[in-house]
Short mmCIF file of N, CA, C and O in Angstrom, two decimals:
data_model
loop_
_atom_site.label_atom_id
_atom_site.label_comp_id
_atom_site.label_asym_id
_atom_site.label_seq_id
_atom_site.Cartn_x
_atom_site.Cartn_y
_atom_site.Cartn_z
N MET R 1 67.33 108.05 55.01
CA MET R 1 67.22 109.29 53.81
C MET R 1 68.31 110.10 53.87
O MET R 1 68.75 110.54 52.49
N GLU R 2 68.16 111.14 54.77
CA GLU R 2 69.22 111.67 54.68
C GLU R 2 70.53 111.24 54.31
O GLU R 2 71.14 112.30 53.64
N GLY R 3 71.18 110.38 55.55
CA GLY R 3 72.51 109.77 54.27
C GLY R 3 72.38 110.09 52.43
O GLY R 3 74.21 110.39 52.63
N PHE R 4 71.59 109.22 52.39
CA PHE R 4 71.22 108.61 51.33
C PHE R 4 71.72 110.08 49.97
O PHE R 4 72.69 110.30 49.18
N ASP R 5 71.08 111.15 50.40
CA ASP R 5 70.93 113.08 49.90
C ASP R 5 72.23 113.02 49.63
O ASP R 5 72.72 113.99 49.02
N LYS R 6 72.86 112.66 50.98
CA LYS R 6 74.40 113.79 51.04
C LYS R 6 75.70 112.83 49.95
O LYS R 6 75.94 114.00 49.71
N ILE R 7 75.55 111.21 49.94
CA ILE R 7 76.25 111.17 49.13
C ILE R 7 75.30 110.95 47.84
O ILE R 7 76.41 112.12 46.97
N ILE R 8 74.18 111.55 47.66
CA ILE R 8 74.30 111.96 46.19
C ILE R 8 74.79 113.59 45.51
O ILE R 8 75.45 114.25 44.76
N ARG R 9 74.29 114.37 46.89
CA ARG R 9 75.50 115.22 46.84
C ARG R 9 76.23 116.16 46.24
O ARG R 9 76.76 116.65 46.34
N MET R 10 77.44 114.43 47.24
CA MET R 10 78.73 115.25 47.46
C MET R 10 78.90 114.61 46.31
O MET R 10 80.13 114.89 45.80
N GLN R 11 78.83 113.59 44.78
CA GLN R 11 78.75 112.80 43.52
C GLN R 11 78.23 113.83 42.13
O GLN R 11 78.81 113.78 42.46
N GLU R 12 76.68 114.55 43.03
CA GLU R 12 77.39 116.28 41.87
C GLU R 12 78.31 116.81 42.32
O GLU R 12 78.21 117.38 40.74
N LYS R 13 78.96 116.41 43.47
CA LYS R 13 79.90 118.14 43.75
C LYS R 13 80.36 117.23 42.97
O LYS R 13 82.03 118.89 42.91
N ARG R 14 81.12 116.37 42.60
CA ARG R 14 82.82 115.65 42.22
C ARG R 14 82.73 116.52 40.98
O ARG R 14 82.50 116.44 39.79
N LYS R 15 84.40 117.07 40.63
CA LYS R 15 84.63 117.62 40.02
C LYS R 15 85.38 116.58 38.52
O LYS R 15 85.99 116.84 37.68
N HIS R 16 86.03 115.40 38.52
CA HIS R 16 85.97 114.31 37.98
C HIS R 16 85.85 112.57 38.12
O HIS R 16 84.64 113.14 39.85
N THR R 17 84.53 112.67 37.13
CA THR R 17 84.42 111.16 36.57
C THR R 17 84.93 110.46 37.48
O THR R 17 86.08 109.66 37.58
N ARG R 18 83.97 109.24 38.63
CA ARG R 18 84.60 108.56 39.13
C ARG R 18 84.39 107.15 37.99
O ARG R 18 83.19 106.49 37.19
N TYR R 19 85.31 106.19 38.20
CA TYR R 19 85.30 104.92 37.04
C TYR R 19 85.03 103.45 38.36
O TYR R 19 85.49 103.09 39.39
N ARG R 20 84.72 102.87 37.52
CA ARG R 20 83.56 101.47 38.39
C ARG R 20 85.75 100.53 38.39
O ARG R 20 86.08 101.18 36.95
N ALA R 21 85.43 100.61 39.23
CA ALA R 21 87.29 99.15 38.83
C ALA R 21 86.66 98.19 39.35
O ALA R 21 85.94 97.97 40.72
N GLN R 22 87.93 97.56 39.32
CA GLN R 22 87.27 95.55 39.94
C GLN R 22 89.00 94.89 40.06
O GLN R 22 89.63 94.21 40.04
N ALA R 23 89.74 95.95 41.14
CA ALA R 23 91.43 96.05 41.40
C ALA R 23 91.08 96.07 42.81
O ALA R 23 90.40 95.85 43.44
N GLN R 24 92.22 94.57 43.20
CA GLN R 24 91.87 93.84 44.12
C GLN R 24 93.39 95.33 45.25
O GLN R 24 93.80 96.32 44.77
N ALA R 25 93.17 96.39 45.92
CA ALA R 25 93.05 96.76 47.14
C ALA R 25 93.85 97.06 48.58
O ALA R 25 92.75 95.75 48.90
N SER R 26 95.01 97.17 49.11
CA SER R 26 94.73 96.70 50.90
C SER R 26 95.87 96.99 51.44
O SER R 26 96.77 97.99 49.93
N ILE R 27 96.00 98.22 52.70
CA ILE R 27 96.51 99.07 53.21
C ILE R 27 97.10 98.17 54.61
O ILE R 27 96.71 97.88 55.14
N ALA R 28 98.38 98.16 54.31
CA ALA R 28 99.78 97.02 55.23
C ALA R 28 99.46 97.77 56.91
O ALA R 28 99.24 99.02 57.65
N GLY R 29 99.13 96.85 57.71
CA GLY R 29 98.54 97.46 58.85
C GLY R 29 97.39 97.46 58.91
O GLY R 29 96.51 97.85 60.34
N VAL R 30 96.16 97.39 58.12
CA VAL R 30 94.69 97.81 58.21
C VAL R 30 93.68 97.12 57.22
O VAL R 30 94.08 95.88 59.04
N PHE R 31 93.84 96.41 56.43
CA PHE R 31 94.43 95.63 55.91
C PHE R 31 94.74 94.89 55.39
O PHE R 31 95.14 95.45 53.85
N ASP R 32 95.32 93.51 55.14
CA ASP R 32 96.42 92.99 53.93
C ASP R 32 95.90 92.39 52.72
O ASP R 32 95.79 91.87 51.91
N ARG R 33 94.52 92.44 52.94
CA ARG R 33 93.72 91.38 51.61
C ARG R 33 92.36 91.56 52.12
O ARG R 33 91.54 91.90 53.05
N GLY R 34 91.40 91.35 51.54
CA GLY R 34 90.20 91.28 50.94
C GLY R 34 89.55 92.82 50.85
O GLY R 34 88.15 93.52 50.88
N GLY R 35 90.74 93.37 49.51
CA GLY R 35 89.86 94.97 50.07
C GLY R 35 89.57 94.85 48.23
O GLY R 35 89.80 93.93 47.65
N LEU R 36 88.48 95.88 48.35
CA LEU R 36 88.54 95.84 46.30
C LEU R 36 88.21 97.20 46.26
O LEU R 36 87.36 98.35 46.97
N LEU R 37 89.20 97.54 44.96
CA LEU R 37 88.90 98.82 44.53
C LEU R 37 87.22 99.05 44.03
O LEU R 37 87.01 98.15 42.88
N LYS R 38 86.26 99.81 44.59
CA LYS R 38 85.71 99.70 43.99
C LYS R 38 85.50 100.26 43.38
O LYS R 38 84.23 100.91 41.78
N ASP R 39 85.70 102.36 42.83
CA ASP R 39 85.97 102.80 41.60
C ASP R 39 86.77 103.89 41.82
O ASP R 39 87.78 104.10 43.21
N ILE R 40 87.12 105.00 41.13
CA ILE R 40 88.06 105.76 41.36
C ILE R 40 88.65 106.85 40.91
O ILE R 40 87.42 106.41 39.28
N SER R 41 89.13 107.87 40.79
CA SER R 41 88.81 108.84 39.77
C SER R 41 90.28 109.50 39.93
O SER R 41 91.31 108.92 41.23
N ILE R 42 90.82 110.79 39.27
CA ILE R 42 92.30 110.47 39.37
C ILE R 42 92.57 111.91 40.54
O ILE R 42 93.51 112.39 41.38
N THR R 43 91.34 112.22 41.29
CA THR R 43 92.20 112.55 43.15
C THR R 43 90.36 111.94 44.02
O THR R 43 91.12 112.14 44.25
N GLY R 44 90.04 110.86 43.55
CA GLY R 44 89.82 109.68 44.54
C GLY R 44 89.50 108.31 44.44
O GLY R 44 88.95 108.21 43.78
N CYS R 45 89.08 108.00 45.41
CA CYS R 45 88.50 106.57 45.80
C CYS R 45 87.80 106.57 46.75
O CYS R 45 87.94 106.88 47.94
N CYS R 46 86.69 104.70 46.31
CA CYS R 46 86.57 103.86 47.35
C CYS R 46 86.56 102.34 47.43
O CYS R 46 86.49 101.92 45.92
N ILE R 47 86.94 101.81 48.77
CA ILE R 47 87.22 101.19 48.98
C ILE R 47 86.33 100.07 49.81
O ILE R 47 85.78 100.10 50.68
N GLU R 48 85.76 99.02 49.21
CA GLU R 48 85.27 98.51 50.57
C GLU R 48 85.92 96.90 50.60
O GLU R 48 86.95 96.24 50.15
N CYS R 49 85.87 96.53 51.39
CA CYS R 49 86.28 95.51 52.47
C CYS R 49 85.31 94.69 53.56
O CYS R 49 84.20 94.71 54.05
N THR R 50 84.97 93.40 53.26
CA THR R 50 84.73 92.13 53.64
C THR R 50 85.25 92.31 56.12
O THR R 50 84.03 91.24 56.24
N MET R 51 85.64 93.05 55.80
CA MET R 51 85.98 92.69 57.62
C MET R 51 86.04 94.40 58.22
O MET R 51 86.35 95.20 57.88
N LYS R 52 86.00 94.60 59.35
CA LYS R 52 85.74 95.80 60.29
C LYS R 52 87.22 95.89 60.44
O LYS R 52 88.38 95.39 60.68
N VAL R 53 87.29 96.96 59.83
CA VAL R 53 88.31 98.20 59.95
C VAL R 53 88.31 99.20 60.93
O VAL R 53 87.32 99.53 60.75
N THR R 54 89.50 99.73 60.66
CA THR R 54 89.23 100.85 61.13
C THR R 54 90.84 101.78 60.39
O THR R 54 91.25 102.04 60.45
N ILE R 55 90.16 103.10 59.89
CA ILE R 55 90.32 103.91 59.41
C ILE R 55 89.74 105.40 60.86
O ILE R 55 89.00 105.20 60.90
N ARG R 56 90.87 106.56 60.31
CA ARG R 56 90.87 107.20 61.34
C ARG R 56 90.77 108.73 59.37
O ARG R 56 91.14 108.66 58.73
N PRO R 57 89.10 109.52 59.75
CA PRO R 57 89.81 110.41 59.56
C PRO R 57 90.14 111.55 58.92
O PRO R 57 91.10 111.60 60.13
N GLU R 58 91.16 112.01 57.47
CA GLU R 58 91.96 113.19 57.53
C GLU R 58 92.97 111.78 58.48
O GLU R 58 94.70 112.84 58.11
N SER R 59 93.42 111.13 58.52
CA SER R 59 94.45 110.56 58.21
C SER R 59 94.96 110.42 56.90
O SER R 59 94.52 109.07 56.08
N GLN R 60 96.47 110.07 57.23
CA GLN R 60 97.09 109.08 55.20
C GLN R 60 97.89 107.97 55.15
O GLN R 60 97.83 107.69 56.52
N TYR R 61 97.20 107.25 54.45
CA TYR R 61 97.61 105.30 54.53
C TYR R 61 97.84 105.72 53.05
O TYR R 61 97.57 106.33 52.17
N THR R 62 98.89 104.09 52.30
CA THR R 62 99.00 103.83 51.48
C THR R 62 98.22 102.76 51.03
O THR R 62 98.77 102.22 52.11
N VAL R 63 98.40 102.62 50.24
CA VAL R 63 97.30 101.96 50.03
C VAL R 63 97.80 101.35 47.88
O VAL R 63 97.96 101.92 47.52
N GLN R 64 97.45 100.27 48.50
CA GLN R 64 98.59 98.49 47.79
C GLN R 64 97.10 98.86 46.53
O GLN R 64 95.88 97.66 46.83
N VAL R 65 97.56 98.93 45.27
CA VAL R 65 96.39 98.75 43.61
C VAL R 65 96.79 97.51 43.15
O VAL R 65 97.78 97.62 43.07
N SER R 66 96.30 95.89 43.00
CA SER R 66 96.56 95.10 41.74
C SER R 66 95.47 95.34 40.81
O SER R 66 94.21 94.87 41.26
N PRO R 67 95.97 96.15 40.15
CA PRO R 67 94.46 96.52 38.43
C PRO R 67 93.86 95.31 38.44
O PRO R 67 94.77 93.87 37.93
N ASP R 68 93.10 94.40 37.71
CA ASP R 68 92.42 93.50 36.74
C ASP R 68 93.44 93.22 36.02
O ASP R 68 93.76 94.03 35.79
N PRO R 69 93.53 91.12 36.09
CA PRO R 69 94.51 91.84 34.48
C PRO R 69 94.09 91.41 33.45
O PRO R 69 94.61 91.91 32.91
N ASP R 70 92.64 91.58 32.48
CA ASP R 70 92.87 92.94 31.47
C ASP R 70 93.58 93.87 30.95
O ASP R 70 93.31 94.14 30.20
N SER R 71 93.19 94.71 32.84
CA SER R 71 93.72 96.27 32.50
C SER R 71 95.50 96.27 31.73
O SER R 71 96.01 96.37 31.23
N GLU R 72 96.11 95.19 32.22
CA GLU R 72 97.32 94.81 32.32
C GLU R 72 98.67 95.71 32.42
O GLU R 72 99.38 95.99 31.94
N ILE R 73 97.96 96.58 33.45
CA ILE R 73 98.66 96.94 34.39
C ILE R 73 98.82 96.64 35.40
O ILE R 73 98.91 96.69 36.62
N GLY R 74 100.70 96.99 35.59
CA GLY R 74 100.90 96.81 36.78
C GLY R 74 101.11 97.52 38.32
O GLY R 74 99.45 98.54 37.60
N ASN R 75 101.40 96.93 39.89
CA ASN R 75 101.07 96.94 40.40
C ASN R 75 101.07 98.88 41.06
O ASN R 75 102.45 98.62 40.18
N PHE R 76 100.05 98.77 41.89
CA PHE R 76 101.38 100.79 41.78
C PHE R 76 100.65 101.23 43.80
O PHE R 76 99.40 100.75 44.03
N ASP R 77 101.17 102.45 44.14
CA ASP R 77 100.89 102.20 44.89
C ASP R 77 99.46 103.82 44.66
O ASP R 77 100.60 104.74 44.77
N LEU R 78 99.32 104.64 46.03
CA LEU R 78 98.15 105.41 45.76
C LEU R 78 98.94 105.70 48.03
O LEU R 78 98.29 105.25 48.22
N LEU R 79 99.48 107.21 48.11
CA LEU R 79 98.72 107.57 49.05
C LEU R 79 97.37 108.61 49.57
O LEU R 79 97.23 109.29 48.30
N VAL R 80 97.04 107.60 50.73
CA VAL R 80 95.65 109.11 50.53
C VAL R 80 95.51 109.52 51.55
O VAL R 80 95.64 108.77 52.54
N GLU R 81 94.19 110.17 51.96
CA GLU R 81 93.73 110.65 53.10
C GLU R 81 92.38 110.19 53.03
O GLU R 81 91.64 110.45 52.63
N ALA R 82 92.44 110.15 54.16
CA ALA R 82 90.80 108.97 55.01
C ALA R 82 89.85 110.13 54.75
O ALA R 82 89.91 111.25 55.45
N ARG R 83 88.70 109.98 54.49
CA ARG R 83 87.31 110.96 54.02
C ARG R 83 86.36 110.65 55.06
O ARG R 83 85.92 111.79 55.41
N TRP R 84 85.67 109.56 54.89
CA TRP R 84 84.31 108.44 55.20
C TRP R 84 84.80 107.24 55.13
O TRP R 84 85.88 106.63 54.35
N ILE R 85 84.32 106.65 56.97
CA ILE R 85 83.98 105.03 56.08
C ILE R 85 82.38 104.39 56.95
O ILE R 85 81.94 105.61 57.71
N ARG R 86 81.95 103.83 56.54
CA ARG R 86 80.47 102.87 56.71
C ARG R 86 79.90 102.24 56.66
O ARG R 86 80.94 101.33 55.51
N PRO R 87 80.23 101.13 57.63
CA PRO R 87 79.15 99.38 57.31
C PRO R 87 78.08 99.15 56.78
O PRO R 87 77.42 100.97 56.60
N ARG R 88 77.87 98.24 55.98
CA ARG R 88 77.51 98.55 54.72
C ARG R 88 77.20 96.86 54.88
O ARG R 88 77.95 95.67 54.48
N GLY R 89 76.25 96.69 55.28
CA GLY R 89 75.59 95.26 55.82
C GLY R 89 77.09 93.99 56.14
O GLY R 89 77.79 94.33 56.87
N ASP R 90 77.91 93.27 55.56
CA ASP R 90 79.23 92.83 56.04
C ASP R 90 80.74 92.86 55.81
O ASP R 90 80.75 92.46 55.67
N SER R 91 79.85 94.37 55.27
CA SER R 91 81.12 94.92 54.90
C SER R 91 81.46 96.49 55.34
O SER R 91 80.25 97.24 54.87
N TYR R 92 82.01 97.39 54.75
CA TYR R 92 82.69 98.59 54.69
C TYR R 92 83.42 99.49 53.99
O TYR R 92 84.10 98.39 52.68
N GLU R 93 82.56 100.38 53.43
CA GLU R 93 83.40 101.22 52.89
C GLU R 93 83.82 101.94 53.17
O GLU R 93 83.63 102.66 54.25
N MET R 94 85.09 102.63 52.54
CA MET R 94 86.12 103.66 52.51
C MET R 94 85.45 104.93 51.83
O MET R 94 86.02 103.90 51.15
N GLY R 95 85.97 106.01 51.51
CA GLY R 95 86.16 106.92 51.14
C GLY R 95 87.45 107.50 51.33
O GLY R 95 88.02 107.68 52.13
N PHE R 96 87.95 108.35 49.65
CA PHE R 96 89.65 108.75 50.11
C PHE R 96 89.50 109.23 49.05
O PHE R 96 89.29 109.34 48.59
N MET R 97 90.17 110.77 49.82
CA MET R 97 90.53 111.79 48.79
C MET R 97 92.17 111.11 48.35
O MET R 97 93.30 111.09 48.89
N ILE R 98 92.60 111.35 46.64
CA ILE R 98 94.28 110.92 46.44
C ILE R 98 95.16 111.91 45.97
O ILE R 98 94.86 112.92 45.71
N ILE R 99 96.12 111.32 47.36
CA ILE R 99 97.59 112.65 47.31
C ILE R 99 97.84 112.58 46.22
O ILE R 99 98.24 113.48 45.82
N GLU R 100 98.66 111.40 46.65
CA GLU R 100 100.02 111.31 45.25
C GLU R 100 100.20 109.80 44.47
O GLU R 100 99.87 108.72 45.64
N SER R 101 100.67 109.44 43.76
CA SER R 101 100.49 108.07 43.60
C SER R 101 102.63 108.28 42.91
O SER R 101 102.49 109.38 41.98
N PRO R 102 103.54 107.76 43.51
CA PRO R 102 104.42 107.08 43.14
C PRO R 102 104.51 107.14 42.15
O PRO R 102 105.89 107.30 41.22
N LYS R 103 104.03 105.70 41.52
CA LYS R 103 104.05 105.74 40.21
C LYS R 103 102.92 106.15 39.09
O LYS R 103 102.07 105.53 39.21
N GLY R 104 102.71 107.13 38.86
CA GLY R 104 101.52 108.10 38.11
C GLY R 104 101.13 108.10 37.05
O GLY R 104 100.37 107.86 37.03
N LYS R 105 102.38 106.66 35.99
CA LYS R 105 102.29 106.93 35.05
C LYS R 105 101.47 105.56 35.04
O LYS R 105 100.09 105.02 34.25
N GLN R 106 101.71 104.38 36.43
CA GLN R 106 100.57 103.45 35.83
C GLN R 106 98.79 103.56 36.46
O GLN R 106 98.51 103.20 36.05
N PHE R 107 99.22 104.88 37.75
CA PHE R 107 97.78 105.24 37.59
C PHE R 107 97.23 105.52 37.01
O PHE R 107 96.24 105.07 37.35
N GLN R 108 98.25 106.64 36.17
CA GLN R 108 97.01 107.69 35.43
C GLN R 108 96.17 106.56 34.66
O GLN R 108 95.41 106.32 33.57
N ARG R 109 97.53 105.30 33.69
CA ARG R 109 97.34 105.17 32.57
C ARG R 109 95.59 103.53 33.17
O ARG R 109 95.05 102.78 32.53
N TYR R 110 95.70 103.25 34.43
CA TYR R 110 95.19 102.54 35.04
C TYR R 110 93.76 103.85 35.13
O TYR R 110 92.45 103.02 34.86
N VAL R 111 93.92 104.88 35.53
CA VAL R 111 92.54 105.55 35.31
C VAL R 111 91.60 105.71 34.26
O VAL R 111 90.55 105.22 33.11
N ASP R 112 92.71 106.19 32.57
CA ASP R 112 92.30 106.30 31.31
C ASP R 112 91.83 105.08 31.41
O ASP R 112 91.38 104.69 29.96
N TYR R 113 92.47 103.63 31.96
CA TYR R 113 92.33 102.10 31.10
C TYR R 113 90.62 102.35 31.43
O TYR R 113 89.04 101.31 30.06
N LEU R 114 90.29 102.73 32.31
CA LEU R 114 88.56 102.62 33.15
C LEU R 114 88.22 103.27 32.72
O LEU R 114 86.43 103.04 32.31
N ALA R 115 88.20 104.70 31.63
CA ALA R 115 87.03 105.62 31.35
C ALA R 115 87.26 105.03 30.09
O ALA R 115 86.27 105.08 29.25
N TRP R 116 87.71 104.49 29.17
CA TRP R 116 88.14 104.08 28.17
C TRP R 116 87.19 102.25 27.33
O TRP R 116 86.45 102.29 27.34
N ARG R 117 86.92 101.83 29.26
CA ARG R 117 86.42 100.50 29.68
C ARG R 117 84.32 100.96 29.45
O ARG R 117 84.07 100.70 28.99
N ALA R 118 84.48 102.61 30.04
CA ALA R 118 82.97 102.22 30.27
C ALA R 118 82.73 103.32 28.95
O ALA R 118 81.81 103.52 29.25
N GLU R 119 83.43 103.46 28.48
CA GLU R 119 83.08 104.34 26.51
C GLU R 119 82.33 103.54 26.53
O GLU R 119 82.29 102.18 25.93
#
């Protein structure tokens, strides 16, 4: 139960709302497919993957995001820093801090779209 309490406290500390997403996500050399962007904010995101993955906390990765077709937003990359990874039954969840997005307008449009959809 202590792990669950830690997650709740972490979510309460967040300064930016996380929005549920349904985008495909991949990290070259780690997992090329099978990743689902579960949630995202302008400062972080969570990805779930159906295969065993190895990421190192505090290491940087480039995440390729393919938003859901309904968003009408093109693919974009995010430079992220891994914060945590945990097994969840048959999948793995990974938390990342977003460092930058080379296509910042696409990223911001996607977060804005998810915020609008959540209203």
